[in-house]
PDB file of C-alpha atoms and ligand atoms in Angstrom:
ATOM      1  CA  MET A   1      -2.834  10.757 -11.949  1.00 88.00           C
ATOM      2  CA  LYS A   2      -3.124  11.912  -8.311  1.00 94.00           C
ATOM      3  CA  LYS A   3      -0.528  10.697  -5.825  1.00 97.00           C
ATOM      4  CA  LEU A   4      -1.778   8.328  -3.131  1.00 98.00           C
ATOM      5  CA  ILE A   5      -1.193   8.091   0.617  1.00 98.00           C
ATOM      6  CA  VAL A   6      -2.191   4.901   2.386  1.00 98.00           C
ATOM      7  CA  GLY A   7      -2.173   4.320   6.139  1.00 98.00           C
ATOM      8  CA  ASN A   8      -1.587   0.693   7.080  1.00 98.00           C
ATOM      9  CA  TRP A   9      -2.930   0.057  10.564  1.00 98.00           C
ATOM     10  CA  LYS A  10      -1.683  -3.552  10.618  1.00 97.00           C
ATOM     11  CA  MET A  11      -3.021  -5.298  13.782  1.00 97.00           C
ATOM     12  CA  GLN A  12      -2.998  -2.169  15.875  1.00 97.00           C
ATOM     13  CA  LYS A  13      -6.453  -0.793  16.599  1.00 96.00           C
ATOM     14  CA  LEU A  14      -9.558  -1.733  18.559  1.00 97.00           C
ATOM     15  CA  PHE A  15     -13.197  -1.151  17.693  1.00 97.00           C
ATOM     16  CA  SER A  16     -13.501   1.707  20.187  1.00 97.00           C
ATOM     17  CA  ASP A  17     -10.727   3.602  18.303  1.00 97.00           C
ATOM     18  CA  ILE A  18     -12.568   3.726  14.984  1.00 97.00           C
ATOM     19  CA  ALA A  19     -15.217   6.480  15.352  1.00 96.00           C
ATOM     20  CA  PRO A  20     -12.896   8.948  17.163  1.00 96.00           C
ATOM     21  CA  TYR A  21     -10.240   8.401  14.479  1.00 96.00           C
ATOM     22  CA  PHE A  22     -12.579   9.283  11.611  1.00 95.00           C
ATOM     23  CA  ASP A  23     -14.064  12.238  13.484  1.00 94.00           C
ATOM     24  CA  VAL A  24     -10.673  13.945  13.142  1.00 93.00           C
ATOM     25  CA  PHE A  25     -10.965  13.715   9.332  1.00 90.00           C
ATOM     26  CA  LYS A  26     -14.502  15.069   9.003  1.00 88.00           C
ATOM     27  CA  ASP A  27     -13.408  18.602   8.138  1.00 77.00           C
ATOM     28  CA  LYS A  28     -10.798  20.632   6.275  1.00 62.00           C
ATOM     29  CA  LEU A  29      -9.125  17.872   4.258  1.00 61.00           C
ATOM     30  CA  LYS A  30     -11.683  17.538   1.487  1.00 56.00           C
ATOM     31  CA  GLU A  31     -10.002  19.361  -1.394  1.00 73.00           C
ATOM     32  CA  LEU A  32      -6.643  17.627  -1.297  1.00 83.00           C
ATOM     33  CA  PRO A  33      -4.759  17.154  -4.569  1.00 89.00           C
ATOM     34  CA  PHE A  34      -4.030  13.504  -3.740  1.00 94.00           C
ATOM     35  CA  ASP A  35      -5.929  10.349  -2.729  1.00 95.00           C
ATOM     36  CA  ILE A  36      -5.849   8.997   0.825  1.00 96.00           C
ATOM     37  CA  GLY A  37      -6.637   5.450   1.960  1.00 97.00           C
ATOM     38  CA  LEU A  38      -6.625   3.530   5.200  1.00 98.00           C
ATOM     39  CA  ALA A  39      -6.185  -0.216   5.616  1.00 98.00           C
ATOM     40  CA  PRO A  40      -7.646  -1.420   8.939  1.00 98.00           C
ATOM     41  CA  SER A  41      -7.885  -5.009  10.161  1.00 98.00           C
ATOM     42  CA  SER A  42     -10.565  -6.830   8.181  1.00 98.00           C
ATOM     43  CA  ILE A  43     -12.866  -7.133  11.208  1.00 98.00           C
ATOM     44  CA  TYR A  44     -13.193  -3.326  11.204  1.00 98.00           C
ATOM     45  CA  LEU A  45     -13.558  -2.743   7.457  1.00 98.00           C
ATOM     46  CA  GLN A  46     -17.313  -2.297   7.528  1.00 98.00           C
ATOM     47  CA  SER A  47     -17.234   0.052  10.486  1.00 98.00           C
ATOM     48  CA  CYS A  48     -14.459   2.097   8.841  1.00 98.00           C
ATOM     49  CA  ILE A  49     -16.442   2.296   5.592  1.00 98.00           C
ATOM     50  CA  GLN A  50     -19.457   3.628   7.503  1.00 97.00           C
ATOM     51  CA  ASN A  51     -17.324   6.087   9.455  1.00 96.00           C
ATOM     52  CA  SER A  52     -15.470   7.279   6.356  1.00 94.00           C
ATOM     53  CA  VAL A  53     -18.584   8.950   4.922  1.00 91.00           C
ATOM     54  CA  LYS A  54     -17.948  12.734   4.843  1.00 85.00           C
ATOM     55  CA  THR A  55     -14.193  12.180   5.000  1.00 88.00           C
ATOM     56  CA  PRO A  56     -11.765  11.948   2.067  1.00 87.00           C
ATOM     57  CA  LEU A  57     -10.594   8.499   3.203  1.00 93.00           C
ATOM     58  CA  MET A  58     -10.928   5.384   1.029  1.00 96.00           C
ATOM     59  CA  ILE A  59     -10.953   2.080   2.858  1.00 98.00           C
ATOM     60  CA  GLY A  60      -8.899  -0.960   1.903  1.00 98.00           C
ATOM     61  CA  ALA A  61      -7.935  -4.350   3.280  1.00 98.00           C
ATOM     62  CA  GLN A  62      -4.501  -5.649   4.265  1.00 98.00           C
ATOM     63  CA  ASP A  63      -4.714  -9.062   2.604  1.00 98.00           C
ATOM     64  CA  VAL A  64      -7.003 -11.346   0.575  1.00 98.00           C
ATOM     65  CA  SER A  65      -7.282 -15.009  -0.372  1.00 98.00           C
ATOM     66  CA  GLU A  66      -5.814 -16.220  -3.664  1.00 98.00           C
ATOM     67  CA  HIS A  67      -8.990 -18.293  -4.113  1.00 98.00           C
ATOM     68  CA  GLU A  68     -12.233 -17.008  -5.536  1.00 97.00           C
ATOM     69  CA  ILE A  69     -14.608 -18.960  -3.283  1.00 97.00           C
ATOM     70  CA  GLY A  70     -14.658 -22.229  -1.357  1.00 97.00           C
ATOM     71  CA  PRO A  71     -13.811 -24.072   1.835  1.00 98.00           C
ATOM     72  CA  TYR A  72     -10.924 -21.900   3.079  1.00 97.00           C
ATOM     73  CA  THR A  73     -11.378 -21.411   6.813  1.00 97.00           C
ATOM     74  CA  GLY A  74     -10.317 -17.997   8.030  1.00 95.00           C
ATOM     75  CA  ASP A  75      -9.777 -16.534   4.561  1.00 97.00           C
ATOM     76  CA  LEU A  76     -11.535 -13.605   2.925  1.00 98.00           C
ATOM     77  CA  SER A  77     -12.225 -13.415  -0.796  1.00 98.00           C
ATOM     78  CA  ALA A  78     -11.900 -10.398  -3.063  1.00 98.00           C
ATOM     79  CA  LYS A  79     -15.612 -10.598  -3.855  1.00 98.00           C
ATOM     80  CA  GLN A  80     -16.450 -10.527  -0.147  1.00 98.00           C
ATOM     81  CA  LEU A  81     -14.309  -7.411   0.265  1.00 98.00           C
ATOM     82  CA  SER A  82     -15.917  -5.789  -2.743  1.00 98.00           C
ATOM     83  CA  SER A  83     -19.440  -6.699  -1.505  1.00 98.00           C
ATOM     84  CA  ILE A  84     -19.085  -4.361   1.493  1.00 98.00           C
ATOM     85  CA  GLY A  85     -17.541  -1.461  -0.439  1.00 97.00           C
ATOM     86  CA  VAL A  86     -13.817  -2.035   0.097  1.00 98.00           C
ATOM     87  CA  GLN A  87     -11.929  -0.100  -2.603  1.00 97.00           C
ATOM     88  CA  PHE A  88      -8.403  -1.492  -2.517  1.00 98.00           C
ATOM     89  CA  CYS A  89      -6.283  -4.142  -0.847  1.00 98.00           C
ATOM     90  CA  ILE A  90      -2.601  -4.440   0.021  1.00 98.00           C
ATOM     91  CA  VAL A  91      -0.939  -7.708  -1.006  1.00 98.00           C
ATOM     92  CA  GLY A  92       2.598  -8.979  -0.562  1.00 96.00           C
ATOM     93  CA  HIS A  93       3.485  -6.798   2.413  1.00 96.00           C
ATOM     94  CA  SER A  94       6.842  -7.964   3.755  1.00 94.00           C
ATOM     95  CA  GLU A  95       5.075  -9.096   6.934  1.00 94.00           C
ATOM     96  CA  ARG A  96       3.197 -11.529   4.638  1.00 95.00           C
ATOM     97  CA  ARG A  97       6.112 -12.379   2.308  1.00 93.00           C
ATOM     98  CA  HIS A  98       8.531 -13.061   5.153  1.00 89.00           C
ATOM     99  CA  GLY A  99       6.247 -13.660   8.147  1.00 90.00           C
ATOM    100  CA  HIS A 100       3.958 -16.031   6.253  1.00 94.00           C
ATOM    101  CA  LEU A 101       6.367 -17.202   3.534  1.00 94.00           C
ATOM    102  CA  GLU A 102       4.194 -15.900   0.715  1.00 96.00           C
ATOM    103  CA  SER A 103       5.739 -16.286  -2.741  1.00 96.00           C
ATOM    104  CA  SER A 104       5.644 -13.729  -5.552  1.00 95.00           C
ATOM    105  CA  GLU A 105       3.466 -16.163  -7.521  1.00 96.00           C
ATOM    106  CA  LEU A 106       0.903 -16.345  -4.707  1.00 97.00           C
ATOM    107  CA  ILE A 107       0.899 -12.559  -4.366  1.00 98.00           C
ATOM    108  CA  ILE A 108       0.259 -12.061  -8.088  1.00 98.00           C
ATOM    109  CA  ASN A 109      -2.642 -14.525  -7.829  1.00 98.00           C
ATOM    110  CA  LYS A 110      -4.106 -12.560  -4.931  1.00 98.00           C
ATOM    111  CA  ALA A 111      -3.786  -9.356  -6.970  1.00 98.00           C
ATOM    112  CA  LYS A 112      -5.579 -11.067  -9.871  1.00 98.00           C
ATOM    113  CA  ARG A 113      -8.525 -12.047  -7.645  1.00 98.00           C
ATOM    114  CA  LEU A 114      -8.761  -8.443  -6.453  1.00 98.00           C
ATOM    115  CA  GLN A 115      -8.755  -7.027  -9.956  1.00 98.00           C
ATOM    116  CA  GLU A 116     -11.347  -9.551 -11.138  1.00 98.00           C
ATOM    117  CA  ALA A 117     -13.568  -8.208  -8.335  1.00 98.00           C
ATOM    118  CA  GLY A 118     -12.926  -4.632  -9.503  1.00 98.00           C
ATOM    119  CA  LEU A 119     -10.605  -3.724  -6.632  1.00 98.00           C
ATOM    120  CA  CYS A 120      -7.283  -1.937  -6.840  1.00 98.00           C
ATOM    121  CA  ALA A 121      -4.345  -4.122  -5.771  1.00 98.00           C
ATOM    122  CA  ILE A 122      -1.438  -2.486  -3.955  1.00 98.00           C
ATOM    123  CA  VAL A 123       1.415  -4.926  -4.526  1.00 98.00           C
ATOM    124  CA  CYS A 124       4.338  -4.475  -2.115  1.00 98.00           C
ATOM    125  CA  ILE A 125       7.885  -5.253  -3.137  1.00 98.00           C
ATOM    126  CA  GLY A 126      11.261  -4.634  -1.541  1.00 97.00           C
ATOM    127  CA  GLU A 127      14.548  -6.188  -0.539  1.00 97.00           C
ATOM    128  CA  THR A 128      15.860  -7.269   2.871  1.00 95.00           C
ATOM    129  CA  LEU A 129      19.041  -5.783   4.335  1.00 95.00           C
ATOM    130  CA  GLU A 130      21.123  -8.754   3.136  1.00 96.00           C
ATOM    131  CA  GLN A 131      19.672  -8.363  -0.351  1.00 96.00           C
ATOM    132  CA  LYS A 132      20.399  -4.630  -0.513  1.00 95.00           C
ATOM    133  CA  PRO A 133      23.589  -4.970  -2.640  1.00 96.00           C
ATOM    134  CA  TYR A 134      21.551  -6.753  -5.332  1.00 97.00           C
ATOM    135  CA  PHE A 135      18.164  -5.088  -4.818  1.00 97.00           C
ATOM    136  CA  LYS A 136      17.523  -4.864  -8.569  1.00 97.00           C
ATOM    137  CA  ASP A 137      17.599  -8.671  -8.922  1.00 97.00           C
ATOM    138  CA  VAL A 138      15.170  -8.995  -6.006  1.00 97.00           C
ATOM    139  CA  LEU A 139      12.770  -6.409  -7.436  1.00 98.00           C
ATOM    140  CA  LYS A 140      13.010  -8.012 -10.872  1.00 97.00           C
ATOM    141  CA  GLN A 141      12.007 -11.378  -9.431  1.00 96.00           C
ATOM    142  CA  GLN A 142       9.130  -9.833  -7.458  1.00 96.00           C
ATOM    143  CA  LEU A 143       7.918  -7.993 -10.574  1.00 96.00           C
ATOM    144  CA  ALA A 144       8.352 -10.947 -12.940  1.00 94.00           C
ATOM    145  CA  ASP A 145       4.639 -11.604 -13.600  1.00 95.00           C
ATOM    146  CA  ILE A 146       3.361  -8.093 -13.042  1.00 97.00           C
ATOM    147  CA  ASN A 147       2.481  -7.879 -16.750  1.00 96.00           C
ATOM    148  CA  THR A 148      -0.305 -10.423 -16.153  1.00 97.00           C
ATOM    149  CA  LEU A 149      -2.159  -7.813 -14.057  1.00 98.00           C
ATOM    150  CA  ASN A 150      -4.392  -4.952 -15.160  1.00 98.00           C
ATOM    151  CA  PRO A 151      -2.312  -1.753 -14.855  1.00 97.00           C
ATOM    152  CA  GLU A 152      -5.439   0.343 -14.350  1.00 97.00           C
ATOM    153  CA  LEU A 153      -6.187  -1.388 -11.053  1.00 98.00           C
ATOM    154  CA  LEU A 154      -2.615  -1.609  -9.864  1.00 98.00           C
ATOM    155  CA  VAL A 155      -0.410   0.346  -7.479  1.00 98.00           C
ATOM    156  CA  LEU A 156       3.079  -0.788  -6.456  1.00 98.00           C
ATOM    157  CA  ALA A 157       4.633  -0.033  -3.084  1.00 98.00           C
ATOM    158  CA  TYR A 158       8.413  -0.153  -2.730  1.00 98.00           C
ATOM    159  CA  GLU A 159       9.156  -0.928   0.891  1.00 97.00           C
ATOM    160  CA  PRO A 160      12.723  -1.926   1.738  1.00 96.00           C
ATOM    161  CA  VAL A 161      12.213  -4.514   4.497  1.00 95.00           C
ATOM    162  CA  TRP A 162      15.003  -3.006   6.607  1.00 93.00           C
ATOM    163  CA  ALA A 163      13.167   0.328   6.703  1.00 94.00           C
ATOM    164  CA  ILE A 164       9.787  -0.985   7.884  1.00 93.00           C
ATOM    165  CA  GLY A 165       9.022  -0.089  11.485  1.00 92.00           C
ATOM    166  CA  THR A 166      12.699   0.489  12.254  1.00 93.00           C
ATOM    167  CA  GLY A 167      12.911   4.273  12.135  1.00 91.00           C
ATOM    168  CA  GLN A 168      15.600   3.760   9.496  1.00 91.00           C
ATOM    169  CA  THR A 169      14.085   5.440   6.439  1.00 90.00           C
ATOM    170  CA  ALA A 170      15.828   4.765   3.145  1.00 90.00           C
ATOM    171  CA  GLN A 171      18.080   7.576   1.926  1.00 94.00           C
ATOM    172  CA  ILE A 172      16.699   9.759  -0.848  1.00 96.00           C
ATOM    173  CA  ASP A 173      19.367   8.299  -3.193  1.00 96.00           C
ATOM    174  CA  ASP A 174      18.256   4.736  -2.369  1.00 96.00           C
ATOM    175  CA  ILE A 175      14.611   5.639  -2.985  1.00 97.00           C
ATOM    176  CA  GLN A 176      15.444   7.299  -6.290  1.00 97.00           C
ATOM    177  CA  ALA A 177      17.533   4.323  -7.393  1.00 97.00           C
ATOM    178  CA  ALA A 178      14.845   1.768  -6.539  1.00 98.00           C
ATOM    179  CA  HIS A 179      11.935   3.799  -7.912  1.00 98.00           C
ATOM    180  CA  GLY A 180      13.944   4.601 -11.028  1.00 97.00           C
ATOM    181  CA  TYR A 181      14.604   0.908 -11.580  1.00 97.00           C
ATOM    182  CA  ILE A 182      10.935  -0.028 -11.038  1.00 98.00           C
ATOM    183  CA  LYS A 183       9.763   2.764 -13.353  1.00 97.00           C
ATOM    184  CA  GLU A 184      12.146   1.588 -16.063  1.00 97.00           C
ATOM    185  CA  PHE A 185      10.923  -1.995 -15.623  1.00 97.00           C
ATOM    186  CA  LEU A 186       7.300  -0.862 -15.965  1.00 97.00           C
ATOM    187  CA  LYS A 187       8.090   1.304 -18.982  1.00 96.00           C
ATOM    188  CA  GLU A 188       9.622  -1.675 -20.730  1.00 95.00           C
ATOM    189  CA  THR A 189       6.509  -3.699 -19.940  1.00 93.00           C
ATOM    190  CA  SER A 190       4.147  -1.276 -21.726  1.00 93.00           C
ATOM    191  CA  TYR A 191       2.976   2.319 -21.877  1.00 91.00           C
ATOM    192  CA  GLN A 192      -0.009   1.518 -19.604  1.00 93.00           C
ATOM    193  CA  PHE A 193       2.312   0.099 -16.957  1.00 95.00           C
ATOM    194  CA  SER A 194       4.524   3.174 -17.096  1.00 94.00           C
ATOM    195  CA  CYS A 195       1.600   5.110 -15.530  1.00 94.00           C
ATOM    196  CA  VAL A 196       1.301   2.797 -12.484  1.00 97.00           C
ATOM    197  CA  ARG A 197       1.892   4.688  -9.230  1.00 98.00           C
ATOM    198  CA  ILE A 198       4.830   3.539  -7.101  1.00 98.00           C
ATOM    199  CA  LEU A 199       4.495   4.326  -3.403  1.00 98.00           C
ATOM    200  CA  TYR A 200       7.387   4.422  -0.956  1.00 98.00           C
ATOM    201  CA  GLY A 201       6.984   2.846   2.473  1.00 97.00           C
ATOM    202  CA  GLY A 202       9.275   2.328   5.453  1.00 96.00           C
ATOM    203  CA  SER A 203       9.514   4.616   8.492  1.00 95.00           C
ATOM    204  CA  VAL A 204       7.811   7.559   6.847  1.00 97.00           C
ATOM    205  CA  GLY A 205       6.934  10.191   9.465  1.00 96.00           C
ATOM    206  CA  LEU A 206       6.074  13.834   9.874  1.00 96.00           C
ATOM    207  CA  LEU A 207       9.641  15.026   9.312  1.00 95.00           C
ATOM    208  CA  ASN A 208      10.547  13.079   6.169  1.00 96.00           C
ATOM    209  CA  ALA A 209       7.173  12.579   4.430  1.00 97.00           C
ATOM    210  CA  ALA A 210       7.231  15.705   2.236  1.00 97.00           C
ATOM    211  CA  SER A 211      10.791  15.263   0.958  1.00 97.00           C
ATOM    212  CA  ILE A 212      10.014  11.702  -0.168  1.00 97.00           C
ATOM    213  CA  PHE A 213       6.500  12.468  -1.406  1.00 97.00           C
ATOM    214  CA  ASN A 214       7.734  15.296  -3.619  1.00 97.00           C
ATOM    215  CA  LEU A 215      10.269  13.155  -5.505  1.00 97.00           C
ATOM    216  CA  PRO A 216       9.086  12.917  -9.122  1.00 95.00           C
ATOM    217  CA  GLN A 217       9.522   9.114  -9.229  1.00 95.00           C
ATOM    218  CA  VAL A 218       7.425   8.620  -6.082  1.00 97.00           C
ATOM    219  CA  GLY A 219       3.670   8.165  -6.606  1.00 98.00           C
ATOM    220  CA  GLY A 220       2.759   8.341  -2.934  1.00 98.00           C
ATOM    221  CA  LEU A 221       3.425   6.879   0.503  1.00 98.00           C
ATOM    222  CA  LEU A 222       2.521   3.735   2.439  1.00 98.00           C
ATOM    223  CA  ILE A 223       2.626   4.661   6.102  1.00 98.00           C
ATOM    224  CA  GLY A 224       2.434   2.294   9.069  1.00 97.00           C
ATOM    225  CA  GLY A 225       3.232   3.646  12.528  1.00 97.00           C
ATOM    226  CA  ALA A 226       2.738   7.306  11.605  1.00 97.00           C
ATOM    227  CA  SER A 227      -0.858   6.665  10.474  1.00 98.00           C
ATOM    228  CA  LEU A 228      -2.041   5.406  13.859  1.00 98.00           C
ATOM    229  CA  ASN A 229      -2.595   8.697  15.625  1.00 98.00           C
ATOM    230  CA  PRO A 230      -5.269  10.614  13.662  1.00 96.00           C
ATOM    231  CA  GLU A 231      -4.113  14.083  14.686  1.00 96.00           C
ATOM    232  CA  SER A 232      -0.489  13.518  13.741  1.00 96.00           C
ATOM    233  CA  PHE A 233      -1.447  11.642  10.558  1.00 96.00           C
ATOM    234  CA  LYS A 234      -3.601  14.602   9.563  1.00 94.00           C
ATOM    235  CA  GLN A 235      -0.702  16.919  10.341  1.00 94.00           C
ATOM    236  CA  LEU A 236       1.591  14.778   8.186  1.00 96.00           C
ATOM    237  CA  ILE A 237      -0.922  14.916   5.319  1.00 94.00           C
ATOM    238  CA  ALA A 238      -1.114  18.694   5.683  1.00 91.00           C
ATOM    239  CA  THR A 239       2.669  18.917   5.066  1.00 93.00           C
ATOM    240  CA  LEU A 240       2.109  17.333   1.631  1.00 93.00           C
ATOM    241  CA  GLY A 241      -0.704  19.552   0.346  1.00 78.00           C
TER     242      GLY A 241
HETATM  243  P1  PGA B 301       6.176   1.895   8.975  1.00 76.94           P
HETATM  244  O1  PGA B 301       5.417   0.714   8.169  1.00 76.94           O
HETATM  245  O2  PGA B 301       5.711   3.188   8.360  1.00 76.94           O
HETATM  246  O3  PGA B 301       5.718   1.732  10.404  1.00 76.94           O
HETATM  247  O4  PGA B 301       7.623   1.673   8.803  1.00 76.94           O
HETATM  248  C1  PGA B 301       5.221   0.798   6.789  1.00 76.94           C
HETATM  249  C2  PGA B 301       4.546  -0.454   6.297  1.00 76.94           C
HETATM  250  O5  PGA B 301       4.812  -1.527   6.839  1.00 76.94           O
HETATM  251  O6  PGA B 301       3.746  -0.415   5.344  1.00 76.94           O
END
């Protein structure tokens, strides 16, 4: 299975940024040995999908409703995302878990809606700084119902909360310990789950991307800040190929 790199734009870009961003990716990156995705704000998904033609970039959303359909003002359903050609969606990002008090149960339900609509769910997990001494217990709780999902449409992203947007990347040892634990957990779940890719996210940049990406336990990268500038994101990607 190819490794995966996903840029998470969060709430950072404006409409006028979209076309120039994709123009940078219209040449030279087509034969990469890994998959690349971008997750823009939902208002720009359609424009990004149109602009991504002739680039290697897949387009995904940053969140989805746990409901299938109905009177949920402001929400977006998995089927709506799928109807415009969205290919994947992040759920359970720490900015949703902690900023919006989303529970692991809710996040698994969101992932289920995505998979029912044929979309790949990228489920984020990770401990806070206070939880670091017992990170395994935290990850175990966050992974508790993962076996109710379809492993073929599932990617996990380990993002220690203390490393997100702080410039404080986790040490290689920490990443290996967490990814090793998650891999073991998945292996015990079933053979199919043992093949699920586990991304690392949290202050990945040009200088540390390759050393993390090349770890055997790491299935790819989830990149926030360093995905915003197209030229430097492309440069970062080039260090991995
Ligand atoms: P960062 O964000 O790369 O800016 O730390 C990662 C993320 O939140 O997914």
